Coordinates of C-alpha atoms in Angstrom, one line a residue:
X716 CA 122.5 142.4 29.1
X717 CA 126.2 143.1 28.9
X718 CA 125.7 146.8 29.2
X719 CA 123.3 146.4 32.1
X720 CA 125.7 144.1 33.6
X721 CA 128.3 146.7 33.8
X722 CA 126.0 149.0 35.6
X723 CA 125.2 146.2 38.2
X724 CA 128.9 145.6 38.7
X725 CA 129.6 149.2 39.3
X726 CA 126.8 149.5 41.9
X727 CA 128.2 146.5 43.7
X728 CA 131.4 148.4 44.4
X729 CA 129.2 150.9 46.6
X730 CA 130.3 150.9 50.2
X731 CA 127.4 149.2 52.2
X732 CA 125.7 150.5 55.3
X733 CA 123.7 148.2 57.7
X734 CA 120.6 148.1 55.4
X735 CA 120.0 145.8 52.5
X736 CA 120.4 147.7 49.0
X737 CA 117.2 146.3 47.5
X738 CA 114.6 148.8 48.8
X739 CA 116.5 151.8 47.4
X740 CA 115.6 151.5 43.8
X741 CA 112.8 153.2 42.2
X742 CA 110.3 151.1 44.3
X743 CA 111.4 153.3 47.3
X744 CA 109.0 155.9 45.7
X745 CA 106.1 153.5 46.0
X746 CA 107.0 152.0 49.4
X747 CA 108.8 154.7 51.5
X748 CA 109.7 153.9 55.0
X749 CA 107.3 154.9 57.6
X750 CA 109.9 156.9 59.5
X751 CA 110.2 159.2 56.4
X752 CA 106.6 159.6 56.2
X753 CA 106.2 160.5 59.9
X754 CA 109.1 162.9 59.5
X755 CA 107.3 164.6 56.7
X756 CA 104.0 164.7 58.8
X757 CA 106.0 166.3 61.7
X758 CA 107.5 168.9 59.1
X759 CA 104.0 169.6 57.8
X760 CA 102.7 170.6 61.2
X761 CA 105.7 172.5 62.2
X762 CA 105.7 174.6 58.8
X763 CA 102.0 175.1 59.3
X764 CA 102.7 176.6 62.7
X765 CA 105.4 178.9 61.2
X766 CA 102.9 180.0 58.5
X767 CA 100.4 180.9 61.3
X768 CA 102.9 182.7 63.4
X769 CA 104.1 184.8 60.4
X770 CA 101.7 187.6 59.3
X771 CA 100.7 187.7 55.6
X772 CA 103.4 189.4 53.4
X773 CA 106.0 189.1 56.0
X774 CA 107.8 186.4 53.9
X775 CA 110.5 187.7 51.5
X776 CA 109.0 189.0 48.3
X777 CA 105.6 187.6 49.3
X778 CA 104.1 191.0 48.2
X779 CA 105.2 190.1 44.6
X780 CA 104.5 186.5 44.7
X781 CA 100.8 186.6 45.7
X782 CA 99.9 189.1 42.9
X783 CA 101.4 186.7 40.4
X784 CA 99.2 183.9 41.9
X785 CA 96.2 186.2 41.7
X786 CA 96.8 187.1 38.2
X787 CA 96.6 183.6 37.1
X788 CA 93.8 182.7 39.3
X789 CA 91.5 185.3 37.7
X790 CA 92.5 184.0 34.1
X791 CA 94.6 187.0 33.1
X792 CA 97.5 184.8 31.7
X793 CA 101.1 184.9 32.4
X794 CA 102.7 188.2 33.3
X795 CA 105.0 189.9 31.1
X796 CA 108.3 191.6 32.4
X797 CA 108.1 195.2 32.6
X798 CA 104.2 195.4 32.0
X799 CA 102.6 194.3 35.3
X800 CA 102.4 196.9 38.1
X801 CA 103.1 195.5 41.5
X802 CA 104.9 192.5 40.3
X803 CA 108.4 193.9 39.5
X804 CA 111.0 191.1 39.0
X805 CA 108.8 188.5 40.1
X806 CA 107.4 188.4 36.5
X807 CA 110.6 186.8 35.3
X808 CA 109.8 183.6 37.4
X809 CA 108.5 180.5 35.7
X810 CA 104.9 179.7 36.4
X811 CA 104.7 176.1 37.8
X812 CA 104.4 177.1 41.6
X813 CA 102.1 180.1 41.0
X814 CA 99.8 177.9 38.7
X815 CA 99.3 175.3 41.5
X816 CA 98.8 178.1 44.1
X817 CA 96.3 179.7 41.8
X818 CA 94.2 176.5 41.6
X819 CA 94.3 176.5 45.4
X820 CA 92.8 180.0 45.7
X821 CA 90.6 179.8 42.6
X822 CA 87.3 179.6 44.5
X823 CA 88.1 182.2 47.0
X824 CA 86.5 185.8 46.8
X825 CA 89.5 188.0 47.0
X826 CA 87.7 191.5 46.8
X827 CA 87.7 191.8 50.6
X828 CA 89.2 192.4 53.1
X829 CA 91.6 194.9 51.7
X830 CA 95.2 193.5 51.7
X831 CA 97.7 195.2 54.1
X832 CA 99.2 198.5 53.2
X833 CA 103.1 199.0 53.2
X834 CA 104.5 200.1 56.5
X835 CA 106.2 203.5 56.2
X836 CA 108.3 202.8 59.4
X837 CA 109.5 199.3 57.9
X838 CA 113.3 199.1 58.7
X839 CA 114.5 198.7 55.1
X840 CA 112.7 201.8 54.1
X841 CA 115.2 203.9 55.9
X842 CA 112.4 205.7 58.0
X843 CA 111.9 203.4 61.0
X844 CA 112.8 200.3 62.8
X845 CA 109.8 198.1 62.5
X846 CA 110.4 194.4 61.4
X847 CA 107.0 194.2 59.6
X848 CA 106.9 195.3 56.0
X849 CA 103.2 195.9 55.9
X850 CA 100.5 197.3 58.3
X851 CA 98.6 194.6 59.8
X852 CA 94.7 194.9 61.1
X853 CA 92.3 192.6 62.9
X854 CA 91.1 191.7 59.3
X855 CA 93.8 189.0 59.3
X856 CA 92.5 187.3 62.4
X857 CA 91.1 183.8 62.3
X858 CA 88.8 182.7 60.8
X859 CA 90.4 183.9 57.6
X860 CA 88.3 185.3 54.9
X861 CA 88.7 186.6 51.4
X862 CA 92.0 187.7 50.3
X863 CA 93.5 186.8 53.6
X864 CA 92.3 183.3 53.2
X865 CA 93.7 183.2 49.7
X866 CA 97.2 184.0 51.1
X867 CA 97.1 181.2 53.6
X868 CA 95.9 178.8 50.9
X869 CA 98.7 179.7 48.8
X870 CA 101.0 179.1 51.7
X871 CA 99.7 175.6 52.0
X872 CA 101.0 174.8 48.6
X873 CA 104.4 175.9 49.9
X874 CA 104.0 173.7 52.8
X875 CA 103.3 170.7 50.5
X876 CA 106.5 171.3 48.6
X877 CA 108.4 171.5 51.8
X878 CA 107.1 168.3 52.9
X879 CA 108.0 166.7 49.5
X880 CA 111.6 168.0 50.0
X881 CA 111.8 166.0 53.1
X882 CA 110.7 162.8 51.4
X883 CA 113.1 163.7 48.4
X884 CA 115.9 164.2 50.7
X885 CA 115.2 160.8 52.4
X886 CA 115.2 159.2 49.0
X887 CA 118.2 160.9 47.9
X888 CA 120.4 160.1 50.9
X889 CA 119.1 156.5 51.1
X890 CA 120.0 155.9 47.5
X891 CA 123.5 157.2 48.0
X892 CA 124.3 155.7 51.3
X893 CA 122.3 152.6 51.5
X894 CA 121.8 153.5 55.1
X895 CA 118.3 154.2 56.5
X896 CA 119.6 155.6 59.8
X897 CA 121.9 158.1 58.0
X898 CA 119.2 158.9 55.4
X899 CA 116.6 159.7 58.2
X900 CA 119.1 161.8 60.0
X901 CA 119.9 163.8 56.7
X902 CA 116.2 164.3 56.1
X903 CA 115.9 165.4 59.7
X904 CA 118.5 168.1 59.3
X905 CA 116.4 169.7 56.4
X906 CA 113.1 169.1 58.2
X907 CA 114.2 171.0 61.4
X908 CA 116.0 173.6 59.6
X909 CA 114.3 176.7 60.9
X910 CA 114.8 179.0 58.0
X911 CA 113.6 176.2 55.5
X912 CA 110.4 175.8 57.7
X913 CA 109.8 179.5 57.6
X914 CA 110.3 179.6 53.7
X915 CA 107.9 176.7 53.5
X916 CA 105.3 178.6 55.3
X917 CA 105.1 181.8 52.9
X918 CA 104.0 182.3 49.5
X919 CA 107.2 181.7 47.7
X920 CA 108.5 179.4 44.8
X921 CA 111.6 178.6 46.9
X922 CA 110.2 175.4 48.6
X923 CA 108.8 174.3 45.2
X924 CA 112.1 174.5 43.4
X925 CA 114.0 173.0 46.2
X926 CA 111.6 170.0 46.3
X927 CA 111.9 169.4 42.4
X928 CA 115.7 169.8 42.5
X929 CA 116.0 167.4 45.4
X930 CA 113.8 164.8 43.7
X931 CA 115.9 165.3 40.4
X932 CA 118.9 164.6 42.5
X933 CA 117.4 161.4 43.8
X934 CA 116.4 160.2 40.4
X935 CA 120.0 160.9 39.1
X936 CA 121.3 158.9 42.0
X937 CA 119.1 155.9 41.0
X938 CA 120.4 156.1 37.4
X939 CA 123.9 156.1 38.5
X940 CA 123.5 153.3 41.0
X941 CA 121.3 150.9 39.4
X942 CA 121.7 151.8 35.8
X943 CA 119.4 153.6 33.4
X944 CA 116.1 152.3 31.9
X945 CA 113.7 154.2 29.9
X946 CA 111.3 154.8 32.9
X947 CA 114.3 155.9 35.3
X948 CA 115.6 158.2 32.6
X949 CA 112.2 159.7 31.7
X950 CA 111.5 160.3 35.4
X951 CA 114.7 162.0 35.9
X952 CA 114.0 164.2 32.7
X953 CA 110.4 165.0 33.8
X954 CA 111.6 166.2 37.4
X955 CA 114.3 168.4 35.9
X956 CA 111.8 169.8 33.5
X957 CA 109.3 170.7 36.3
X958 CA 112.2 172.3 38.2
X959 CA 113.1 174.4 35.2
X960 CA 109.7 175.8 35.0
X961 CA 109.7 176.6 38.7
X962 CA 112.7 178.9 39.3
X963 CA 115.6 179.8 37.2
X964 CA 118.0 178.5 39.9
X965 CA 117.2 175.1 38.7
X966 CA 119.2 175.6 35.6
X967 CA 122.2 174.3 37.7
X968 CA 120.6 170.9 37.1
X969 CA 121.7 171.1 33.4
X970 CA 125.6 171.0 33.8
X971 CA 125.0 168.4 36.5
X972 CA 123.0 166.3 34.0
X973 CA 126.0 166.4 31.6
X974 CA 128.2 165.2 34.4
X975 CA 125.7 162.4 35.2
X976 CA 125.7 161.4 31.4
X977 CA 129.5 161.4 31.3
X978 CA 129.5 159.2 34.6
X979 CA 127.0 156.8 33.0
X980 CA 129.2 156.5 29.9
X981 CA 132.2 155.7 32.0
X982 CA 130.4 153.0 33.8
X983 CA 128.7 151.5 30.7
X984 CA 131.8 151.9 28.5
X985 CA 129.4 152.9 25.7
X986 CA 128.8 156.4 24.5
X987 CA 125.8 155.0 22.4
X988 CA 124.1 154.3 25.7
X989 CA 124.6 157.8 26.9
X990 CA 122.8 159.0 23.7
X991 CA 119.8 156.6 24.5
X992 CA 119.7 158.0 28.2
X993 CA 119.9 161.5 27.0
X994 CA 117.0 161.0 24.6
X995 CA 114.8 159.2 27.1
X996 CA 115.4 162.0 29.6
X997 CA 115.6 164.9 27.2
X998 CA 112.2 164.3 25.6
X999 CA 110.0 164.6 28.7
X1000 CA 112.2 167.6 30.0
X1001 CA 111.7 169.5 26.8
X1002 CA 107.9 168.8 26.5
X1003 CA 107.5 170.1 30.0
X1004 CA 109.8 173.1 30.1
X1005 CA 110.8 174.0 26.6
X1006 CA 107.7 176.1 25.8
X1007 CA 108.7 178.5 28.7
X1008 CA 112.1 179.1 27.1
X1009 CA 110.5 179.5 23.6
X1010 CA 108.1 182.0 25.0
X1011 CA 110.8 184.0 26.5
X1012 CA 112.7 183.9 23.1
X1013 CA 109.7 185.2 21.5
X1014 CA 108.9 188.0 23.9
X1015 CA 112.4 189.2 24.8
X1016 CA 114.7 187.8 22.2
X1017 CA 116.5 185.8 25.1
X1018 CA 115.3 182.2 26.2
X1019 CA 116.1 183.2 29.9
X1020 CA 114.5 186.8 29.6
X1021 CA 117.7 187.9 31.5
X1022 CA 118.4 191.2 29.6
X1023 CA 114.9 192.4 30.3
X1024 CA 115.2 191.3 34.0
X1025 CA 118.4 193.5 34.2
X1026 CA 116.4 196.6 33.0
X1027 CA 113.6 196.3 35.6
X1028 CA 115.5 195.2 38.6
X1029 CA 115.9 197.7 41.4
X1030 CA 118.9 199.8 41.6
X1031 CA 122.0 197.5 42.7
X1032 CA 125.7 197.6 43.1
X1033 CA 127.2 194.3 42.7
X1034 CA 129.7 192.8 45.1
X1035 CA 133.4 192.9 44.5
X1036 CA 134.8 189.4 45.4
X1037 CA 138.4 190.5 44.8
X1038 CA 138.1 191.9 48.3
X1039 CA 138.8 189.5 51.2
X1040 CA 136.3 191.1 53.6
X1041 CA 133.6 190.7 50.8
X1042 CA 133.9 186.8 51.1
X1043 CA 133.8 187.0 54.9
X1044 CA 130.5 189.1 54.8
X1045 CA 129.1 186.8 52.1
X1046 CA 129.7 183.6 54.1
X1047 CA 128.5 185.3 57.4
X1048 CA 125.2 186.4 56.0
X1049 CA 124.6 183.3 54.0
X1050 CA 125.3 181.3 57.1
X1051 CA 122.7 183.1 59.2
X1052 CA 120.1 183.4 56.6
X1053 CA 120.5 179.7 55.8
X1054 CA 119.6 178.6 59.3
X1055 CA 117.4 181.4 60.7
X1056 CA 116.9 185.0 59.6
X1057 CA 113.2 185.5 59.3
X1058 CA 110.8 188.1 57.8
X1059 CA 112.3 190.1 55.3
X1060 CA 115.7 189.3 57.1
X1061 CA 114.4 191.5 59.9
X1062 CA 114.0 188.8 62.7
X1063 CA 117.3 186.9 63.7
X1064 CA 118.4 184.3 66.1
X1065 CA 120.8 185.0 68.9
X1066 CA 124.5 185.2 67.9
X1067 CA 125.2 182.2 70.1
X1068 CA 123.0 179.9 68.0
X1069 CA 124.8 180.8 64.8
X1070 CA 128.1 180.1 66.8
X1071 CA 126.9 176.6 67.7
X1072 CA 125.9 175.8 64.2
X1073 CA 129.5 176.8 63.1
X1074 CA 130.8 174.3 65.7
X1075 CA 128.7 171.5 64.1
X1076 CA 130.1 172.4 60.7
X1077 CA 133.6 172.0 62.1
X1078 CA 132.8 168.7 63.7
X1079 CA 131.3 167.4 60.7
X1080 CA 134.2 168.5 58.5
X1081 CA 136.6 166.7 60.9
X1082 CA 134.4 163.6 60.6
X1083 CA 134.6 163.8 56.9
X1084 CA 138.3 163.7 57.1
X1085 CA 138.3 160.8 59.4
X1086 CA 136.0 159.0 57.0
X1087 CA 138.2 159.7 54.1
X1088 CA 141.4 158.4 55.9
X1089 CA 139.4 155.2 56.9
X1090 CA 138.4 154.7 53.3
X1091 CA 142.0 155.2 52.0
X1092 CA 143.4 152.7 54.5
X1093 CA 140.8 150.1 53.4
X1094 CA 142.1 150.5 49.8
X1095 CA 138.4 150.9 48.7
X1096 CA 138.0 151.3 45.0
X1097 CA 137.8 154.9 43.7
X1098 CA 134.6 153.9 42.0
X1099 CA 132.9 153.4 45.3
X1100 CA 132.9 157.2 45.8
X1101 CA 132.3 158.4 42.3
X1102 CA 128.5 158.6 42.6
X1103 CA 128.4 160.0 46.3
X1104 CA 130.8 162.7 45.6
X1105 CA 129.4 163.6 42.1
X1106 CA 125.9 164.2 43.5
X1107 CA 127.0 166.0 46.7
X1108 CA 129.9 168.0 45.8
X1109 CA 128.9 169.0 42.2
X1110 CA 125.4 170.2 43.0
X1111 CA 126.7 172.2 46.2
X1112 CA 129.4 173.8 44.0
X1113 CA 127.1 174.6 41.2
X1114 CA 124.6 176.3 43.6
X1115 CA 127.3 178.1 45.3
X1116 CA 128.6 179.4 42.0
X1117 CA 125.1 180.5 40.8
X1118 CA 124.8 182.5 44.2
X1119 CA 128.0 184.1 44.1
X1120 CA 127.5 185.2 40.4
X1121 CA 124.0 186.8 41.6
X1122 CA 125.7 188.6 44.4
X1123 CA 128.4 189.8 42.1
X1124 CA 125.7 191.2 39.8
X1125 CA 123.0 192.2 42.2
X1126 CA 124.8 192.7 45.4
X1127 CA 122.8 192.4 48.7
X1128 CA 119.7 191.2 46.9
X1129 CA 121.4 187.9 46.6
X1130 CA 122.6 187.6 50.1
X1131 CA 119.8 185.2 51.3
X1132 CA 120.4 181.7 52.4
X1133 CA 117.2 180.5 50.7
X1134 CA 119.1 180.6 47.4
X1135 CA 121.2 177.7 48.8
X1136 CA 118.1 175.6 49.4
X1137 CA 118.3 173.8 46.0
X1138 CA 121.5 172.2 47.5
X1139 CA 120.0 171.6 50.8
X1140 CA 119.8 167.9 50.4
X1141 CA 123.6 167.4 49.5
X1142 CA 124.6 169.9 52.1
X1143 CA 122.6 168.0 54.8
X1144 CA 124.0 164.8 53.7
X1145 CA 127.6 166.1 53.9
X1146 CA 127.0 167.4 57.5
X1147 CA 125.1 164.2 58.5
X1148 CA 127.8 161.8 57.0
X1149 CA 130.6 163.6 58.9
X1150 CA 129.1 163.4 62.3
X1151 CA 128.9 159.6 62.7
X1152 CA 132.7 159.1 61.9
X1153 CA 133.7 159.7 65.5
X1154 CA 131.9 156.6 66.8
X1155 CA 131.9 153.8 64.3
X1156 CA 129.7 150.8 65.0
X1157 CA 126.4 150.7 66.7
X1158 CA 126.9 154.2 68.4
X1159 CA 127.8 155.8 65.2
X1160 CA 124.6 157.8 64.7
X1161 CA 124.6 159.2 68.3
X1162 CA 126.4 162.4 67.5
X1163 CA 124.0 163.0 64.5
X1164 CA 121.0 162.2 66.8
X1165 CA 122.2 164.9 69.4
X1166 CA 122.6 167.4 66.5
X1167 CA 119.1 166.6 65.2
X1168 CA 117.5 166.9 68.7
X1169 CA 119.2 170.3 69.1
X1170 CA 117.8 171.5 65.8
X1171 CA 114.4 170.1 66.6
X1172 CA 114.3 172.0 69.8
X1173 CA 115.3 175.2 68.1
X1174 CA 112.6 174.6 65.3
X1175 CA 109.9 174.2 67.8
X1176 CA 110.9 177.4 69.7
X1177 CA 111.1 179.8 66.9
X1178 CA 107.5 180.7 66.4
X1179 CA 107.0 181.4 70.1
X1180 CA 110.4 182.9 70.9
X1181 CA 111.1 184.8 67.8
X1182 CA 108.3 185.2 65.3
X1183 CA 105.3 186.0 67.6
X1184 CA 107.2 188.5 69.7
X1185 CA 108.8 190.3 66.7
X1186 CA 105.4 191.1 65.1
X1187 CA 103.5 191.5 68.4
X1188 CA 100.1 191.4 66.9
X1189 CA 97.1 192.7 68.9
X1190 CA 94.9 190.0 67.4
X1191 CA 95.2 186.3 67.5
X1192 CA 93.7 183.2 65.9
X1193 CA 90.5 183.5 67.6

């Protein structure tokens, strides 16, 4: 009782919003607010629209992701790096997303129509200026059949995980802030991010790993705010385990978990309790994901399979981050592709749109400074900021460091904003929390609401203004 009391007293020092704290415990998973459900439904409709507006295989690496799904669907087992033709580096990915997509397409006859062939005039081939990576034919028109239907069904699995990300973002933000309005605004920033909508509408494991990392962050927030129990700890461990067998980028959760355990130890004043929590969380995590790393060790002599990955990756020249212009280029490309650079990064927004988004960054950052000054003047206890900062700044930094290392090793292959999506919930919360600082009181959410409406308008316009004209297909949905 004494240890649990320490956790409760630590939680009581949190800054409170306008909502009562009670609903934000684990029960939020069982009774999510209706607004979050409606937002997830709107996202599902929008992501479905993006999926229909994007011809098959025009998502990044979709030509590799779908064969992985097909291989599992026909019962050929997990691919082995370096052995599977047509899969290239995709064989290094853990299988969770692909296994679910394989279940979705298992009953579909994929023998016809033939899948699209590579476009020799694709802009990245160096022999043309076409934005489409493959040649599209009327066989892709609605009603979908055969292999085309299978691609669209696999895309629906991505849409599902995208919607799960929206729900997870709300849970994460509500747990940290105890403010339903701010949580809804944070989830809306994610839901109306055009690039996340696009990625959630193609065959890719990006929306899946984003959802599972986001849910893991929500579970960690509950642990820190309400104190650990066997059930809460096991849930966090299971979610981390699922993320680890979805994409390697989820490995950033492991150092974050160590930080969370250290924070729990500091709160409880008992390192024995930390050991108990590590056991409660570690067992389900290992049961779910341990086999994957053991398989890699057995096949490649490396639990990550990284050395083999290096040998089969296309030719690359790593980025030199000792040069200032490399950092400027890195941030510019990541900024644009985080919000909207579609297809195989061949369809972009107008330059003015990216400029407006930079202004929103600046305003949010200024708001964050204002909020920090107010907090300092109020002599608020440092403990009141420990958990919010730990679960926003730390995952953001870890994902940033992972991406920088990837670009340093593989060059432009890593310059894609989707690699920041595992940190999309903390990034959205930082942005959303900064905007209300200019209007404290009843009008505090007005700036955030304006930003969300602007993003929503852009999100609705993208399929019609950018995607459809770019591919200019001669056939439609009917």
